């Protein structure tokens, strides 16, 4: 029997994930379903958790990937599946770097969470191979070039196209072209 801890700030998501756990009572038992990543640490320390399903952004702006890395350092035998509604592939790389076992896009995954749980508990890792088909303007995120993605990700951090151009070492006109193409 695998003891599962669910960490997600959205109550309805916690309920849905708990329903997945309950649908396989021969394999999984729910330890708890909590909103904040930091609260997972004492539960993991209790020795009663075998698998954590961890959202990236949890209550109180706690970073699920950072807390997952801490869990893996302290309790390497605990399996972790990081989940997210965000479609940013950079989070997938961050999760791998943190040492989590599997990664699941809530809205865009080609397999169900229970399948990812089964694979992860069996000792396999599951990571999506393709970018999710997220609409951006009149295109999808997966069709953007690396430079367009750089510009897109830089937009929230800078107040002007000149600042973005300086940061990315490209011309301001190139930034404006990329922004026009995104809209």
PDB file of C-alpha atoms in Angstrom:
ATOM      1  CA  UNK A   1       0.000   0.000   0.000  1.00  0.00           C
ATOM      2  CA  UNK A   2       1.351   3.441  -0.968  1.00  0.00           C
ATOM      3  CA  UNK A   3       0.610   6.364   1.347  1.00  0.00           C
ATOM      4  CA  UNK A   4      -0.102   9.535  -0.636  1.00  0.00           C
ATOM      5  CA  UNK A   5       0.171  13.191   0.367  1.00  0.00           C
ATOM      6  CA  UNK A   6      -1.522  15.763  -1.880  1.00  0.00           C
ATOM      7  CA  UNK A   7      -0.260  19.365  -1.841  1.00  0.00           C
ATOM      8  CA  UNK A   8      -2.267  21.897  -3.854  1.00  0.00           C
ATOM      9  CA  UNK A   9      -3.634  25.315  -2.964  1.00  0.00           C
ATOM     10  CA  UNK A  10      -6.862  24.728  -4.933  1.00  0.00           C
ATOM     11  CA  UNK A  11      -9.480  22.932  -2.825  1.00  0.00           C
ATOM     12  CA  UNK A  12     -11.241  21.427  -5.860  1.00  0.00           C
ATOM     13  CA  UNK A  13      -7.965  20.073  -7.214  1.00  0.00           C
ATOM     14  CA  UNK A  14      -7.186  18.478  -3.846  1.00  0.00           C
ATOM     15  CA  UNK A  15     -10.650  16.870  -3.917  1.00  0.00           C
ATOM     16  CA  UNK A  16     -10.143  15.616  -7.485  1.00  0.00           C
ATOM     17  CA  UNK A  17      -6.715  14.155  -6.688  1.00  0.00           C
ATOM     18  CA  UNK A  18      -8.135  12.560  -3.522  1.00  0.00           C
ATOM     19  CA  UNK A  19     -10.819  10.962  -5.697  1.00  0.00           C
ATOM     20  CA  UNK A  20      -8.063   9.488  -7.890  1.00  0.00           C
ATOM     21  CA  UNK A  21      -6.390   8.033  -4.791  1.00  0.00           C
ATOM     22  CA  UNK A  22      -9.734   6.676  -3.538  1.00  0.00           C
ATOM     23  CA  UNK A  23     -10.402   5.028  -6.913  1.00  0.00           C
ATOM     24  CA  UNK A  24      -7.515   2.627  -6.293  1.00  0.00           C
ATOM     25  CA  UNK A  25      -7.972   1.533  -2.651  1.00  0.00           C
ATOM     26  CA  UNK A  26      -5.977  -1.626  -3.279  1.00  0.00           C
ATOM     27  CA  UNK A  27      -2.872   0.452  -4.115  1.00  0.00           C
ATOM     28  CA  UNK A  28      -3.197   3.872  -2.462  1.00  0.00           C
ATOM     29  CA  UNK A  29      -4.179   5.423   0.860  1.00  0.00           C
ATOM     30  CA  UNK A  30      -4.585   9.165   1.356  1.00  0.00           C
ATOM     31  CA  UNK A  31      -2.448  10.516   4.211  1.00  0.00           C
ATOM     32  CA  UNK A  32      -3.651  14.107   3.826  1.00  0.00           C
ATOM     33  CA  UNK A  33      -4.526  16.803   1.279  1.00  0.00           C
ATOM     34  CA  UNK A  34      -3.030  20.159   2.234  1.00  0.00           C
ATOM     35  CA  UNK A  35      -2.757  23.609   0.613  1.00  0.00           C
ATOM     36  CA  UNK A  36       0.851  24.567   1.453  1.00  0.00           C
ATOM     37  CA  UNK A  37       4.165  23.028   0.447  1.00  0.00           C
ATOM     38  CA  UNK A  38       5.973  23.857   3.701  1.00  0.00           C
ATOM     39  CA  UNK A  39       3.345  21.874   5.629  1.00  0.00           C
ATOM     40  CA  UNK A  40       4.437  18.769   3.732  1.00  0.00           C
ATOM     41  CA  UNK A  41       7.792  18.679   5.536  1.00  0.00           C
ATOM     42  CA  UNK A  42       6.550  17.525   8.967  1.00  0.00           C
ATOM     43  CA  UNK A  43       4.238  14.994   7.319  1.00  0.00           C
ATOM     44  CA  UNK A  44       7.164  13.566   5.345  1.00  0.00           C
ATOM     45  CA  UNK A  45       9.239  13.511   8.531  1.00  0.00           C
ATOM     46  CA  UNK A  46       6.563  11.364  10.184  1.00  0.00           C
ATOM     47  CA  UNK A  47       7.529   8.419   7.980  1.00  0.00           C
ATOM     48  CA  UNK A  48       3.931   7.951   6.839  1.00  0.00           C
ATOM     49  CA  UNK A  49       4.354   9.354   3.289  1.00  0.00           C
ATOM     50  CA  UNK A  50       5.528   7.299   0.306  1.00  0.00           C
ATOM     51  CA  UNK A  51       4.330   9.524  -2.549  1.00  0.00           C
ATOM     52  CA  UNK A  52       3.797  13.297  -2.725  1.00  0.00           C
ATOM     53  CA  UNK A  53       1.688  14.913  -5.426  1.00  0.00           C
ATOM     54  CA  UNK A  54       3.007  18.495  -5.305  1.00  0.00           C
ATOM     55  CA  UNK A  55       1.666  21.550  -7.119  1.00  0.00           C
ATOM     56  CA  UNK A  56       4.267  24.084  -8.246  1.00  0.00           C
ATOM     57  CA  UNK A  57       2.596  27.124  -6.682  1.00  0.00           C
ATOM     58  CA  UNK A  58       0.957  26.423  -3.352  1.00  0.00           C
ATOM     59  CA  UNK A  59      -0.637  28.429  -0.560  1.00  0.00           C
ATOM     60  CA  UNK A  60       1.242  31.429   0.846  1.00  0.00           C
ATOM     61  CA  UNK A  61       3.230  31.661  -2.418  1.00  0.00           C
ATOM     62  CA  UNK A  62       5.270  28.617  -1.443  1.00  0.00           C
ATOM     63  CA  UNK A  63       7.241  27.051  -4.287  1.00  0.00           C
ATOM     64  CA  UNK A  64       6.439  23.358  -4.628  1.00  0.00           C
ATOM     65  CA  UNK A  65       9.565  22.627  -6.661  1.00  0.00           C
ATOM     66  CA  UNK A  66      11.842  24.122  -4.001  1.00  0.00           C
ATOM     67  CA  UNK A  67      10.096  22.196  -1.227  1.00  0.00           C
ATOM     68  CA  UNK A  68      10.236  19.023  -3.355  1.00  0.00           C
ATOM     69  CA  UNK A  69      14.012  19.425  -3.633  1.00  0.00           C
ATOM     70  CA  UNK A  70      14.234  19.667   0.152  1.00  0.00           C
ATOM     71  CA  UNK A  71      12.066  16.565   0.569  1.00  0.00           C
ATOM     72  CA  UNK A  72      14.233  14.596  -1.881  1.00  0.00           C
ATOM     73  CA  UNK A  73      17.394  15.668  -0.020  1.00  0.00           C
ATOM     74  CA  UNK A  74      16.055  14.665   3.404  1.00  0.00           C
ATOM     75  CA  UNK A  75      13.960  11.639   2.428  1.00  0.00           C
ATOM     76  CA  UNK A  76      15.211  10.321  -0.938  1.00  0.00           C
ATOM     77  CA  UNK A  77      12.897   7.302  -0.750  1.00  0.00           C
ATOM     78  CA  UNK A  78       9.781   9.462  -0.985  1.00  0.00           C
ATOM     79  CA  UNK A  79       8.554   9.638  -4.578  1.00  0.00           C
ATOM     80  CA  UNK A  80       7.347  13.020  -5.851  1.00  0.00           C
ATOM     81  CA  UNK A  81       5.111  13.958  -8.765  1.00  0.00           C
ATOM     82  CA  UNK A  82       5.110  17.684  -9.500  1.00  0.00           C
ATOM     83  CA  UNK A  83       1.889  18.959 -11.048  1.00  0.00           C
ATOM     84  CA  UNK A  84       0.963  22.273 -12.616  1.00  0.00           C
ATOM     85  CA  UNK A  85      -1.639  24.094 -14.637  1.00  0.00           C
ATOM     86  CA  UNK A  86       1.086  26.258 -16.141  1.00  0.00           C
ATOM     87  CA  UNK A  87       2.350  25.177 -19.520  1.00  0.00           C
ATOM     88  CA  UNK A  88       5.843  26.591 -19.183  1.00  0.00           C
ATOM     89  CA  UNK A  89       8.367  23.931 -20.151  1.00  0.00           C
ATOM     90  CA  UNK A  90      10.995  25.670 -18.002  1.00  0.00           C
ATOM     91  CA  UNK A  91       9.161  24.346 -14.931  1.00  0.00           C
ATOM     92  CA  UNK A  92       9.719  20.838 -16.223  1.00  0.00           C
ATOM     93  CA  UNK A  93      13.484  21.463 -16.320  1.00  0.00           C
ATOM     94  CA  UNK A  94      13.359  22.964 -12.820  1.00  0.00           C
ATOM     95  CA  UNK A  95      11.507  19.892 -11.532  1.00  0.00           C
ATOM     96  CA  UNK A  96      14.118  17.572 -13.031  1.00  0.00           C
ATOM     97  CA  UNK A  97      16.901  19.626 -11.480  1.00  0.00           C
ATOM     98  CA  UNK A  98      15.130  19.342  -8.103  1.00  0.00           C
ATOM     99  CA  UNK A  99      15.225  15.546  -8.411  1.00  0.00           C
ATOM    100  CA  UNK A 100      11.485  14.914  -8.554  1.00  0.00           C
ATOM    101  CA  UNK A 101      10.427  11.583  -9.980  1.00  0.00           C
ATOM    102  CA  UNK A 102       7.667  12.639 -12.366  1.00  0.00           C
ATOM    103  CA  UNK A 103       5.953  15.704 -13.813  1.00  0.00           C
ATOM    104  CA  UNK A 104       2.305  16.067 -14.853  1.00  0.00           C
ATOM    105  CA  UNK A 105       0.553  18.943 -16.635  1.00  0.00           C
ATOM    106  CA  UNK A 106      -2.941  19.084 -15.097  1.00  0.00           C
ATOM    107  CA  UNK A 107      -4.638  20.493 -18.184  1.00  0.00           C
ATOM    108  CA  UNK A 108      -2.537  19.127 -21.033  1.00  0.00           C
ATOM    109  CA  UNK A 109      -1.342  15.648 -20.157  1.00  0.00           C
ATOM    110  CA  UNK A 110      -1.779  12.742 -22.518  1.00  0.00           C
ATOM    111  CA  UNK A 111      -2.081  10.294 -19.597  1.00  0.00           C
ATOM    112  CA  UNK A 112      -4.109  10.379 -16.403  1.00  0.00           C
ATOM    113  CA  UNK A 113      -2.688  11.171 -12.975  1.00  0.00           C
ATOM    114  CA  UNK A 114      -3.364   7.645 -11.703  1.00  0.00           C
ATOM    115  CA  UNK A 115      -1.194   6.248 -14.521  1.00  0.00           C
ATOM    116  CA  UNK A 116       1.622   8.638 -13.570  1.00  0.00           C
ATOM    117  CA  UNK A 117       1.239   7.567  -9.947  1.00  0.00           C
ATOM    118  CA  UNK A 118       1.499   3.888 -10.896  1.00  0.00           C
ATOM    119  CA  UNK A 119       4.601   4.483 -13.031  1.00  0.00           C
ATOM    120  CA  UNK A 120       6.261   6.603 -10.348  1.00  0.00           C
ATOM    121  CA  UNK A 121       5.579   4.138  -7.526  1.00  0.00           C
ATOM    122  CA  UNK A 122       6.932   1.330  -9.730  1.00  0.00           C
ATOM    123  CA  UNK A 123      10.240   3.215  -9.939  1.00  0.00           C
ATOM    124  CA  UNK A 124       9.834   4.814 -13.364  1.00  0.00           C
ATOM    125  CA  UNK A 125       9.838   8.514 -14.091  1.00  0.00           C
ATOM    126  CA  UNK A 126       7.285  10.179 -16.298  1.00  0.00           C
ATOM    127  CA  UNK A 127       7.908  13.507 -17.972  1.00  0.00           C
ATOM    128  CA  UNK A 128       5.965  14.874 -20.958  1.00  0.00           C
ATOM    129  CA  UNK A 129       7.936  14.742 -24.185  1.00  0.00           C
ATOM    130  CA  UNK A 130       6.140  17.587 -25.955  1.00  0.00           C
ATOM    131  CA  UNK A 131       5.180  21.115 -25.114  1.00  0.00           C
ATOM    132  CA  UNK A 132       1.461  21.482 -24.404  1.00  0.00           C
ATOM    133  CA  UNK A 133      -0.653  23.135 -27.134  1.00  0.00           C
ATOM    134  CA  UNK A 134      -1.206  26.398 -25.261  1.00  0.00           C
ATOM    135  CA  UNK A 135      -2.801  29.186 -27.327  1.00  0.00           C
ATOM    136  CA  UNK A 136      -0.879  32.470 -27.452  1.00  0.00           C
ATOM    137  CA  UNK A 137      -2.632  35.022 -29.632  1.00  0.00           C
ATOM    138  CA  UNK A 138      -3.195  33.353 -32.972  1.00  0.00           C
ATOM    139  CA  UNK A 139      -0.554  30.663 -32.497  1.00  0.00           C
ATOM    140  CA  UNK A 140       0.370  28.088 -29.869  1.00  0.00           C
ATOM    141  CA  UNK A 141       3.226  28.247 -27.400  1.00  0.00           C
ATOM    142  CA  UNK A 142       4.978  25.216 -28.915  1.00  0.00           C
ATOM    143  CA  UNK A 143       5.362  26.988 -32.277  1.00  0.00           C
ATOM    144  CA  UNK A 144       7.295  29.931 -30.857  1.00  0.00           C
ATOM    145  CA  UNK A 145      11.027  30.128 -31.478  1.00  0.00           C
ATOM    146  CA  UNK A 146      13.477  30.225 -28.592  1.00  0.00           C
ATOM    147  CA  UNK A 147      14.008  33.962 -29.163  1.00  0.00           C
ATOM    148  CA  UNK A 148      10.224  34.610 -29.153  1.00  0.00           C
ATOM    149  CA  UNK A 149       9.950  32.654 -25.890  1.00  0.00           C
ATOM    150  CA  UNK A 150      12.811  34.681 -24.413  1.00  0.00           C
ATOM    151  CA  UNK A 151      10.950  37.884 -25.281  1.00  0.00           C
ATOM    152  CA  UNK A 152       7.656  36.531 -23.951  1.00  0.00           C
ATOM    153  CA  UNK A 153       9.192  35.459 -20.634  1.00  0.00           C
ATOM    154  CA  UNK A 154      11.004  38.792 -20.294  1.00  0.00           C
ATOM    155  CA  UNK A 155       7.853  40.895 -20.722  1.00  0.00           C
ATOM    156  CA  UNK A 156       6.698  40.807 -17.075  1.00  0.00           C
ATOM    157  CA  UNK A 157      10.147  41.742 -15.790  1.00  0.00           C
ATOM    158  CA  UNK A 158      10.730  44.827 -17.889  1.00  0.00           C
ATOM    159  CA  UNK A 159       8.771  48.011 -18.457  1.00  0.00           C
ATOM    160  CA  UNK A 160      10.023  48.809 -21.952  1.00  0.00           C
ATOM    161  CA  UNK A 161      11.024  47.130 -25.178  1.00  0.00           C
ATOM    162  CA  UNK A 162      14.391  48.908 -24.854  1.00  0.00           C
ATOM    163  CA  UNK A 163      15.033  47.179 -21.514  1.00  0.00           C
ATOM    164  CA  UNK A 164      14.107  43.796 -22.985  1.00  0.00           C
ATOM    165  CA  UNK A 165      16.369  44.400 -25.997  1.00  0.00           C
ATOM    166  CA  UNK A 166      19.255  45.310 -23.721  1.00  0.00           C
ATOM    167  CA  UNK A 167      18.735  42.250 -21.505  1.00  0.00           C
ATOM    168  CA  UNK A 168      18.493  39.841 -24.468  1.00  0.00           C
ATOM    169  CA  UNK A 169      21.215  41.572 -26.526  1.00  0.00           C
ATOM    170  CA  UNK A 170      18.945  42.127 -29.523  1.00  0.00           C
ATOM    171  CA  UNK A 171      17.616  45.238 -31.234  1.00  0.00           C
ATOM    172  CA  UNK A 172      14.551  47.007 -29.919  1.00  0.00           C
ATOM    173  CA  UNK A 173      12.934  46.575 -33.346  1.00  0.00           C
ATOM    174  CA  UNK A 174      13.409  42.780 -33.066  1.00  0.00           C
ATOM    175  CA  UNK A 175      11.675  42.837 -29.686  1.00  0.00           C
ATOM    176  CA  UNK A 176       8.788  44.843 -31.151  1.00  0.00           C
ATOM    177  CA  UNK A 177       8.515  42.375 -34.058  1.00  0.00           C
ATOM    178  CA  UNK A 178       8.345  39.425 -31.660  1.00  0.00           C
ATOM    179  CA  UNK A 179       5.729  41.141 -29.499  1.00  0.00           C
ATOM    180  CA  UNK A 180       3.621  41.970 -32.590  1.00  0.00           C
ATOM    181  CA  UNK A 181       3.843  38.321 -33.678  1.00  0.00           C
ATOM    182  CA  UNK A 182       2.650  37.188 -30.241  1.00  0.00           C
ATOM    183  CA  UNK A 183      -0.446  39.393 -30.373  1.00  0.00           C
TER     184      UNK A 183
END
